[in-house]
Coordinates of C-alpha atoms in Angstrom, one line a residue:
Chain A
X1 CA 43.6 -19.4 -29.0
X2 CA 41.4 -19.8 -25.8
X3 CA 38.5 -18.1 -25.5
X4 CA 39.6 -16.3 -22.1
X5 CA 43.1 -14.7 -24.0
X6 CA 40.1 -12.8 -26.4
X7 CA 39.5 -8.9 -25.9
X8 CA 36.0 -9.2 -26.2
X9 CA 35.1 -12.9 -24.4
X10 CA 32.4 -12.9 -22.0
X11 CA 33.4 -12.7 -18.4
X12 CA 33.5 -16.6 -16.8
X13 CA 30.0 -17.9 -15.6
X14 CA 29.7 -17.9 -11.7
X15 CA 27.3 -19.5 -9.6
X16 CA 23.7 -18.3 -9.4
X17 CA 21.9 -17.1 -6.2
X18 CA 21.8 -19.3 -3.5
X19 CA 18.1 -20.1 -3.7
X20 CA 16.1 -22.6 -6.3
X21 CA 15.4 -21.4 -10.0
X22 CA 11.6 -22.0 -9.3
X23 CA 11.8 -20.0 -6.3
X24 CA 13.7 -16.9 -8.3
X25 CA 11.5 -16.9 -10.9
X26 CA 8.3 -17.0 -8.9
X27 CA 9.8 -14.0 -7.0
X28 CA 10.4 -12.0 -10.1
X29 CA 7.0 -12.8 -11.1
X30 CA 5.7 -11.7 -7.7
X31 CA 7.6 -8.8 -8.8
X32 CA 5.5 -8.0 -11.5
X33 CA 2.4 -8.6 -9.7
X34 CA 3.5 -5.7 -7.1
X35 CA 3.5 -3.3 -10.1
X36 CA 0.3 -4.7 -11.1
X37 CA -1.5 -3.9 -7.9
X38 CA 0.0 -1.2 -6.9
X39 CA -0.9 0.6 -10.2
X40 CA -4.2 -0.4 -9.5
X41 CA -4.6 0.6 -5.9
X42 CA -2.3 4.0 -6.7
X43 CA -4.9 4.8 -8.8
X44 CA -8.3 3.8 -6.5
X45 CA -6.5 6.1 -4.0
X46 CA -5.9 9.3 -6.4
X47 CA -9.5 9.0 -8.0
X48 CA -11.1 8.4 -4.6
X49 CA -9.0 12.0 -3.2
X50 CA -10.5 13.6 -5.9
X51 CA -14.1 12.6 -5.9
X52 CA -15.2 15.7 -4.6
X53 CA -18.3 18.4 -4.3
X54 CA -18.9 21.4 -5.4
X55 CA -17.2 23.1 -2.0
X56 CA -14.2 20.8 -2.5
X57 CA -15.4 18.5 0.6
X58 CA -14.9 14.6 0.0
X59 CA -18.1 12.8 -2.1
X60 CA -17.3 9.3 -2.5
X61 CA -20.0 7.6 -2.3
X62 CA -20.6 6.2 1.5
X63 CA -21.0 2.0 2.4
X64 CA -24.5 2.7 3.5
X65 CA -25.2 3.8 -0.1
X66 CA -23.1 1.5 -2.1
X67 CA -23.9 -1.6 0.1
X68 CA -20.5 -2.3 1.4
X69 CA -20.8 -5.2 4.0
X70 CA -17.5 -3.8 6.4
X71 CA -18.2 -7.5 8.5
X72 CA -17.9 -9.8 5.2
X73 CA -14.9 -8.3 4.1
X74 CA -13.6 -9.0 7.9
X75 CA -14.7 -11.9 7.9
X76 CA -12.5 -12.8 4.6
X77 CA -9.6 -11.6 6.1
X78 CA -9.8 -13.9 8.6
X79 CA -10.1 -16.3 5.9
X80 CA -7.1 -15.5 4.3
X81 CA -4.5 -14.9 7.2
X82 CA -6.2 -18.1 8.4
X83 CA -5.4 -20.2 4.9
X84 CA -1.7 -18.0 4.7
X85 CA -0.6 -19.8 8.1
X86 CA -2.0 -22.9 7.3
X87 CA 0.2 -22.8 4.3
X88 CA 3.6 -22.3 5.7
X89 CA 2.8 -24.7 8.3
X90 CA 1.7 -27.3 5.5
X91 CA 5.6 -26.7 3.9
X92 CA 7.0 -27.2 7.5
X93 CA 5.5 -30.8 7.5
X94 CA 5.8 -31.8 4.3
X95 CA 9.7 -30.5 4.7
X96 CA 10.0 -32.7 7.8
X97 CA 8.0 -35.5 6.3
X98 CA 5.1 -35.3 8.4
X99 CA 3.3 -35.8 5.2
X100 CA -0.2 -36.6 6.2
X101 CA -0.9 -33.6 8.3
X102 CA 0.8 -31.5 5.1
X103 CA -1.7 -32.9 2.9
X104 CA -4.6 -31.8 5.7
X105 CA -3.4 -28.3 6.3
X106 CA -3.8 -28.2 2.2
X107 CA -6.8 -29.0 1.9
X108 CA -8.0 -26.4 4.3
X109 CA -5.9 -23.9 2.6
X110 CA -8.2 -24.8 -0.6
X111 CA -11.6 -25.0 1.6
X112 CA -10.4 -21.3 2.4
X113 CA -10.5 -20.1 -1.0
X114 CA -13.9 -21.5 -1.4
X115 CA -15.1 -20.1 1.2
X116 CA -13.3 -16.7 0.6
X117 CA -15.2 -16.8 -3.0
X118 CA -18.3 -17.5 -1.4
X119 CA -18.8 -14.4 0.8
X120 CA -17.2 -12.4 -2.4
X121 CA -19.8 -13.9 -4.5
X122 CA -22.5 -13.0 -1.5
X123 CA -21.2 -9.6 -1.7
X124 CA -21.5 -9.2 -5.6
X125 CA -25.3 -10.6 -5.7
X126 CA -26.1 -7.9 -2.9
X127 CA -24.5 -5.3 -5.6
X128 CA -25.9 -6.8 -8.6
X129 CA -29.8 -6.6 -7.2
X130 CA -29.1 -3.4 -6.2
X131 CA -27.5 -2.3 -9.5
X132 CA -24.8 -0.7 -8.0
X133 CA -22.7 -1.8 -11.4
X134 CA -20.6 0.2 -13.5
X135 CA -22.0 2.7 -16.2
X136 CA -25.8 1.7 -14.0
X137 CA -25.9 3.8 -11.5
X138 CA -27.3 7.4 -11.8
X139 CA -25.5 10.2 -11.0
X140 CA -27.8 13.0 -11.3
X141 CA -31.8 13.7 -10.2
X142 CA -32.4 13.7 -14.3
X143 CA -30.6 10.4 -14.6
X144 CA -32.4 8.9 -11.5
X145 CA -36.0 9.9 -13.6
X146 CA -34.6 8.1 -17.1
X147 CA -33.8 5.2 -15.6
X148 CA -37.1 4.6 -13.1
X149 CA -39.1 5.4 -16.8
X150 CA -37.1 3.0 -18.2
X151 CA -37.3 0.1 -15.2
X152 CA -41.5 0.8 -15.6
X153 CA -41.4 0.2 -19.2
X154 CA -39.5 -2.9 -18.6
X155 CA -42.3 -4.3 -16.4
X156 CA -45.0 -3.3 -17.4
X157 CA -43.8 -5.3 -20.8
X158 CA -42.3 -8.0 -19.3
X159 CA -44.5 -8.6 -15.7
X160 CA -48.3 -8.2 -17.7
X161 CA -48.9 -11.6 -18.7
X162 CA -48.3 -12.0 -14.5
X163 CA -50.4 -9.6 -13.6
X164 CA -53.5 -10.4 -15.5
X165 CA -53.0 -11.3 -19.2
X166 CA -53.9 -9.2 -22.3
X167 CA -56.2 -6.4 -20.3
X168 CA -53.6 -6.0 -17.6
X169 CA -50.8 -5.7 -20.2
X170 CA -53.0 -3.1 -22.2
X171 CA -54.0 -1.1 -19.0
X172 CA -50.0 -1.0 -18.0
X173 CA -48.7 -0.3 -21.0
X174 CA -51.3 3.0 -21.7
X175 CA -50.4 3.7 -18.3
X176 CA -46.6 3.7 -18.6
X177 CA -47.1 6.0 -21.6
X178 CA -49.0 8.6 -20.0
X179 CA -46.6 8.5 -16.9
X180 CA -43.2 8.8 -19.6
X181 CA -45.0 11.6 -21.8
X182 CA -45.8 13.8 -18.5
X183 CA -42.2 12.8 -16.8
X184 CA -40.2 13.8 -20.9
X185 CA -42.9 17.1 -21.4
X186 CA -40.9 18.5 -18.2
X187 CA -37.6 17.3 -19.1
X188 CA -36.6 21.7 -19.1
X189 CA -34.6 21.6 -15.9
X190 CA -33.8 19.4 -13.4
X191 CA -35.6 22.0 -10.6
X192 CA -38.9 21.3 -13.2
X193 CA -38.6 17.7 -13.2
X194 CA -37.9 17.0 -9.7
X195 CA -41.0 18.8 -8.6
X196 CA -43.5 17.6 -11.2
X197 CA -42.0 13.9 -10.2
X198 CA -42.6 14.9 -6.5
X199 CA -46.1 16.5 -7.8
X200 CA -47.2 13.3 -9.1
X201 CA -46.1 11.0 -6.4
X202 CA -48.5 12.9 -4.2
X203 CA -51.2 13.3 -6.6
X204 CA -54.5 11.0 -6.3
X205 CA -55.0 10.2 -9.7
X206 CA -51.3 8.7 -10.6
X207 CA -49.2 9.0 -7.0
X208 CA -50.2 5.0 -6.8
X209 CA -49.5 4.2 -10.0
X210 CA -46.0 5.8 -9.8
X211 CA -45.5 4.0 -7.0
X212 CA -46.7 0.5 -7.9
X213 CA -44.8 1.3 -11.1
X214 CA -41.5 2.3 -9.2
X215 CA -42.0 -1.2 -7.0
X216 CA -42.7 -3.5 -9.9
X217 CA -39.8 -2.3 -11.4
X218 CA -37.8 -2.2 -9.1
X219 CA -39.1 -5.9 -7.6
X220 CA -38.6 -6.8 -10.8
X221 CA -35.1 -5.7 -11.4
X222 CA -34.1 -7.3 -7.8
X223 CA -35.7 -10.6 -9.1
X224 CA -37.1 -10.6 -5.2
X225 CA -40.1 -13.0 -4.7
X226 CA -40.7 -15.5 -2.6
X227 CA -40.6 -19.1 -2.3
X228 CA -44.1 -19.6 -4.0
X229 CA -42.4 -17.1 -6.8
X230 CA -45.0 -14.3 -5.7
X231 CA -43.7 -10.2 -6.1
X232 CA -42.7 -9.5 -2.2
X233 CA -43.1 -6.0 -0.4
X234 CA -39.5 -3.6 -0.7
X235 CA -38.0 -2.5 1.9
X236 CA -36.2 1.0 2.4
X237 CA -33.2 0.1 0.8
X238 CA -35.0 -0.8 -2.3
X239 CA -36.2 2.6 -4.2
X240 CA -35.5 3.1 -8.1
X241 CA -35.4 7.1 -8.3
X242 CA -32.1 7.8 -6.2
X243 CA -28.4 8.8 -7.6
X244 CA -24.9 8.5 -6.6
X245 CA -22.8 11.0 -7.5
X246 CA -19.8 9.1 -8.6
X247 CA -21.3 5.8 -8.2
X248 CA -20.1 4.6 -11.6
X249 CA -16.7 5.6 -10.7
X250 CA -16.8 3.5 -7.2
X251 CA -18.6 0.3 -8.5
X252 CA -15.6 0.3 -11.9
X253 CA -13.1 0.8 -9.0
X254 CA -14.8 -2.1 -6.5
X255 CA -15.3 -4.7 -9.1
X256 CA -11.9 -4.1 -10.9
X257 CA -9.7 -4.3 -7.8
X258 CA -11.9 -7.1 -6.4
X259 CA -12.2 -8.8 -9.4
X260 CA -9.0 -9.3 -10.4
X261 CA -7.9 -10.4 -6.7
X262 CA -10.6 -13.2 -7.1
X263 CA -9.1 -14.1 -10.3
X264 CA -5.6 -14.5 -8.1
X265 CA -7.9 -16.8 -5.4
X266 CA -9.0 -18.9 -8.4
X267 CA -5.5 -19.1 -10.0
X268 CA -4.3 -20.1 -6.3
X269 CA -6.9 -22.7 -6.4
X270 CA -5.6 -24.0 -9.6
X271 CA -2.0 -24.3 -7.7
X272 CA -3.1 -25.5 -5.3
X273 CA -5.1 -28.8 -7.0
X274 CA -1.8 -30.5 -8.3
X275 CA -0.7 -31.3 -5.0
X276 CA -4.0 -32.0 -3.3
X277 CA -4.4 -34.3 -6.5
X278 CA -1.0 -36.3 -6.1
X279 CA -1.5 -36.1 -2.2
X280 CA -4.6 -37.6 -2.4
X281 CA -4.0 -40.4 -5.2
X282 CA 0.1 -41.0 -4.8
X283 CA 1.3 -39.3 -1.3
X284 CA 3.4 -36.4 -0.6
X285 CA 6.7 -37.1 -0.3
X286 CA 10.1 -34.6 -0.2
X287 CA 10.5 -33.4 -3.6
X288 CA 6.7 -31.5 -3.1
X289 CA 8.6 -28.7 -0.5
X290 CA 9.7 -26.8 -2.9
X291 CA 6.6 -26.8 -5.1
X292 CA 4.4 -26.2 -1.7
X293 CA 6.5 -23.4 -0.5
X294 CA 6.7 -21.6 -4.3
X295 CA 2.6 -22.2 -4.0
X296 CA 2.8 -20.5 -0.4
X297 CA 4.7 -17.5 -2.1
X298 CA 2.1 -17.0 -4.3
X299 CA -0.7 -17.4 -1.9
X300 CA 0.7 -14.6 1.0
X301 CA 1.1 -12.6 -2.2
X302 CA -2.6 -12.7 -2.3
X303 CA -3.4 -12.3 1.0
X304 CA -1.0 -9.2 1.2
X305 CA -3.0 -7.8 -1.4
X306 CA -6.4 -8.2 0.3
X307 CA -4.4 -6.8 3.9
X308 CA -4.4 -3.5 1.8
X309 CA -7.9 -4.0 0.0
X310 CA -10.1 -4.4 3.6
X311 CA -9.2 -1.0 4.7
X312 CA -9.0 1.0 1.7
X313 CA -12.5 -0.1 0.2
X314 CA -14.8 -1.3 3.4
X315 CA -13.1 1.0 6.4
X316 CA -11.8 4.1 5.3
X317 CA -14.2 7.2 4.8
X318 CA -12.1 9.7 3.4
Chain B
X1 CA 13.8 -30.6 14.6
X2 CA 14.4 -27.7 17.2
X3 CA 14.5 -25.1 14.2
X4 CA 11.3 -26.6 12.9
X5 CA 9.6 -26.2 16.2
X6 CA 10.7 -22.7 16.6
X7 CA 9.4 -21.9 12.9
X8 CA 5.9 -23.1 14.2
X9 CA 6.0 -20.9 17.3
X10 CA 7.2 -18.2 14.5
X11 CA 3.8 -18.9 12.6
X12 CA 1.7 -19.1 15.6
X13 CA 2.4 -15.7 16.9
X14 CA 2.4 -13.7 13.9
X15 CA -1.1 -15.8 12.9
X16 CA -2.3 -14.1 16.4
X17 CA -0.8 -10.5 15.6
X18 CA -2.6 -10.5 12.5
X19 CA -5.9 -11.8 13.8
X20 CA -5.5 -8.8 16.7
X21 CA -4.6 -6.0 14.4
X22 CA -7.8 -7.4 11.7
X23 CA -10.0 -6.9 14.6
X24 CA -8.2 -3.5 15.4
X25 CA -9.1 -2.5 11.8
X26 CA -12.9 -3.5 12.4
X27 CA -13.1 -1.9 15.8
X28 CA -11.6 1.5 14.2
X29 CA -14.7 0.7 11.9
X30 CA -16.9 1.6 14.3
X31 CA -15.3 4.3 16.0
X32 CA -18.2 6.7 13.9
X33 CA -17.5 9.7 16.2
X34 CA -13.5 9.8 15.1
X35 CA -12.4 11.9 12.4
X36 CA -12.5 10.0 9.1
X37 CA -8.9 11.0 8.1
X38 CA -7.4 9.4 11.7
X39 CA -9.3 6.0 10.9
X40 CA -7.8 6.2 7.7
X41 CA -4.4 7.0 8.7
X42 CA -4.7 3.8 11.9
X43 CA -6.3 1.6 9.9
X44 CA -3.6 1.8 6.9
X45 CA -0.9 2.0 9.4
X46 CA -2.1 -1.3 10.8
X47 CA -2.7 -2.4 7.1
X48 CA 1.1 -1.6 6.8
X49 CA 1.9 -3.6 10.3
X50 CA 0.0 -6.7 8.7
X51 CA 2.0 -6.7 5.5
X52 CA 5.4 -6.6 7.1
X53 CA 4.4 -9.6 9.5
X54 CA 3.7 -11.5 6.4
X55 CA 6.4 -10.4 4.5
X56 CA 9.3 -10.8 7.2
X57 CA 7.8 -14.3 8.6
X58 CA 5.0 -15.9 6.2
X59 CA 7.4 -15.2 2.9
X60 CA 10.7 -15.6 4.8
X61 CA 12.1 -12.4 4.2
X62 CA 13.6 -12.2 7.2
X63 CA 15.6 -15.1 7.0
X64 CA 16.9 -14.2 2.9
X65 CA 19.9 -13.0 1.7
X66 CA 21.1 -9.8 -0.2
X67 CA 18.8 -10.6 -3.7
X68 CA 15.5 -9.3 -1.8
X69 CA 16.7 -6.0 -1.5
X70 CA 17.5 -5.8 -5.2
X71 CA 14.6 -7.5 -6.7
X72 CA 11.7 -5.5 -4.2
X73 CA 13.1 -2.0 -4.2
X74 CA 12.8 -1.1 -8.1
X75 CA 9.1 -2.3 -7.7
X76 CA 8.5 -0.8 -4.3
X77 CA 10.1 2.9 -5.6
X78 CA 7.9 2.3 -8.7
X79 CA 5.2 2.3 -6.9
X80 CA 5.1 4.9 -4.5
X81 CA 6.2 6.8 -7.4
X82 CA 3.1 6.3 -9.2
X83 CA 0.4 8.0 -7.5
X84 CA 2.7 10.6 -6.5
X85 CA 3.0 11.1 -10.0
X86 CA -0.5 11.2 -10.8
X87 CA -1.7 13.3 -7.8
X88 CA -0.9 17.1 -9.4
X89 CA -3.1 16.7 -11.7
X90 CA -6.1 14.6 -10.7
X91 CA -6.1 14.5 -7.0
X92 CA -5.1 18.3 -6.2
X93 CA -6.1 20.4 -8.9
X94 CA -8.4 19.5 -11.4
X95 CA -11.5 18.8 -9.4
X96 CA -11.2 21.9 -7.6
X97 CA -11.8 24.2 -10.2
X98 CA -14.4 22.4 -11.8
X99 CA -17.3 21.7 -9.0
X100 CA -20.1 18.5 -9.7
X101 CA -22.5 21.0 -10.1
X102 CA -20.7 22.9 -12.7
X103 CA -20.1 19.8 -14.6
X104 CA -24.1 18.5 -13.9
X105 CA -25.6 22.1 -15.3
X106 CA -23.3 21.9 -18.1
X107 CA -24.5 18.3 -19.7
X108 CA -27.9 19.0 -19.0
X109 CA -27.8 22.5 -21.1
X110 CA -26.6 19.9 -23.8
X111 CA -29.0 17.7 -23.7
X112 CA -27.1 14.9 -22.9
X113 CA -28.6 13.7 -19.7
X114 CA -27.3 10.7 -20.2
X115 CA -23.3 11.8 -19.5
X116 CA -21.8 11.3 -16.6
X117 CA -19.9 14.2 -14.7
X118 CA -16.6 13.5 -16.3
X119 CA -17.5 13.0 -19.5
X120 CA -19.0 16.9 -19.0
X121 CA -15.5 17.9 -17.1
X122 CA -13.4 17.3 -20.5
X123 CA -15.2 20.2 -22.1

């Protein structure tokens, strides 16, 4: 008995899509990857709607205040649209053996990603000075208090032996404790607080110490000196005692979105290696196309995420 | 050879459109006297011009067969559907009722400074 004649035999095999299996698998994958960011983005969006004050008006927390540099994320755009047509024009020459010029345009494609990572890494070291990182960032006047108390203590532990040896460490650390017991006696209501803090700042007796204190700490916590590793004078951007409402929320948000789009730049990199590596030791030849236009795939996947990224995190104000 | 050549004119241009609507998006950037919600709304509608040009040239889209339409649309309905879906009940409604202050107040009569405003909001 032939298998066809059976009741229950599987229908006869036919002939797959008219496209590679690498390039149908990478396509279902890029599949996934869609899910993946747009859960992610979805959900930026919906959090971001409903960051809101008490009168229902929008409170996400401005690019002044959160450091967003609007001209480096540009600037990586560039990058990336730049290194996305470099690429299909890289699997145009290698598919009409113009080899050498293939193996050019992928190297720039990688010097892309490099450089892309660079201005992401500038941006992160501006947010990690600032401490704009998640579950950091105060979010009400009483948390803005705790944490400059906390930033003082710090220094005036860890900066003494700097600033004078074992007198200078006593005289800070008596100091620090006077200035936490008065700031704690007053922890009754955040009206209280705010005003005694205010109070003090103005004071003779210990408005300079607070505010030496606050600048040690916060020079301290910025790791900002100078070339001869001397403390150097703050600017306005640099003060400990401020909040963000919903600052927490914003820098989870920025650093998981951007972070795992990075982590797609390096993977990309990684892709991207094999055929510099046999380009540069064996030659190109033919049967890298499909590999280079698969890797291509990949890469405009990347870029299309970051197309959506730009606006949503460094433009839009909503 | 002649398709090839046209493919690179292909590239060429769309590589232009996109650099001209990026430095749309940054120009809308600065355009501080605008409402917010119409920058938003231009600069995601450019967002959404950029995507298709990469799509329909850079991936080849344009040029595939049938499969596209059946592998993309499960994942594009998906997610629309998803914030959609979550939008009742965190974007509209929840925040609304519950003002920051409310929430700020509430984990300070606690004594637990050290709460953010959500945390408080579950109470």
């Amino acid at each position: 008995m032939s298998h066809s004649s059976h009741p229950t035999a599987a229908p006869p095999l036919q002939m797959g899509l008219q496209l590679a299996n690498s390039k149908l698998c990478l396509w279902l994958f890029l599949g996934t990857e869609i899910m993946f960011f747009t859960a992610l983005i979805g959900t930026y969006i919906v959090v971001r709607l409903s960051s809101v004050d008490a009168e229902g008006n929008g409170a996400w927390p401005s690019n002044e205040i959160t450091h967003i540099v609007t001209i480096a994320g540009a600037i990586n755009t560039f990058v990336l649209i730049g290194s996305s047509w470099l690429v299909v024009k890289a699997h145009e020459e290698i598919a009409h053996g113009k080899y050498k010029e293939g193996l050019r345009d992928l190297l720039l494609v990688f010097a892309c990603a490099v450089l892309f990572l660079g201005i992401k890494g500038f941006e992160y070291q501006g947010k990690w000075t600032r401490d704009i990182l998640p579950g950091r960032i105060s979010e009400t006047r009483l948390q803005a208090v705790e944490k400059a108390v906390g930033q003082i203590g710090t220094v005036a532990a860890l900066d003494a032996e700097n600033l004078g040896g074992d007198a200078a460490k006593t005289e800070l650390a008596k100091e620090h404790s006077q200035l936490e017991n008065l700031l704690r006696q007053e922890k009754l209501t955040l009206e209280v607080m705010e005003a005694k803090v205010v109070t003090l700042a103005n004071s003779q007796s210990y408005g300079n110490q607070i505010a030496s204190h606050v600048m040690m700490a916060t020079i301290y916590h910025d790791r900002t000196r100078d070339e001869d590793g001397n403390l150097v004078p703050l600017d306005h951007e640099h003060h400990a005692a401020y909040y963000i409402p919903y600052g927490n929320l914003f820098a989870s948000c920025y650093f998981t979105i951007t972070g795992f789009h990075a982590i797609h730049v390096i993977v990309g990199m990684i892709i991207f290696f094999f055929p510099l590596k046999k380009g540069l030791t064996q030659g190109l030849d033919e049967s890298d196309a499909q590999y280079v236009e698969n890797a291509g795939l990949y890469w405009h996947f990347v870029d299309l995420v970051w197309i959506f990224l730009f606006p949503l995190i460094y433009i839009v104000q909503f | 050879m002649a398709d090839h050549e046209s493919h690179d004119k292909i590239y060429i241009k769309v590589f232009v459109a996109l650099c001209v609507f990026t430095v749309l998006s940054a120009l809308a950037d600065l355009a501080k006297e605008a409402s917010p919600g119409v920058v938003g709304v231009v600069v995601l509608a450019i967002a959404a011009a950029k995507a298709a040009c990469v799509m329909l040239f850079f991936m080849h889209l344009k040029w595939e067969r049938g499969w596209k339409y059946v592998l993309l649309a499960p994942t594009t309905i998906l997610a629309i559907g998803f914030p959609i879906a979550l939008m009742p009940d965190i974007g509209w409604s929840y925040y609304h009722r519950v003002p920051t202050e409310t929430m700020i107040e509430a984990g300070h009569d606690n004594d637990s400074h050290g709460e953010t405003a959500t945390d408080d909001g579950d109470h």
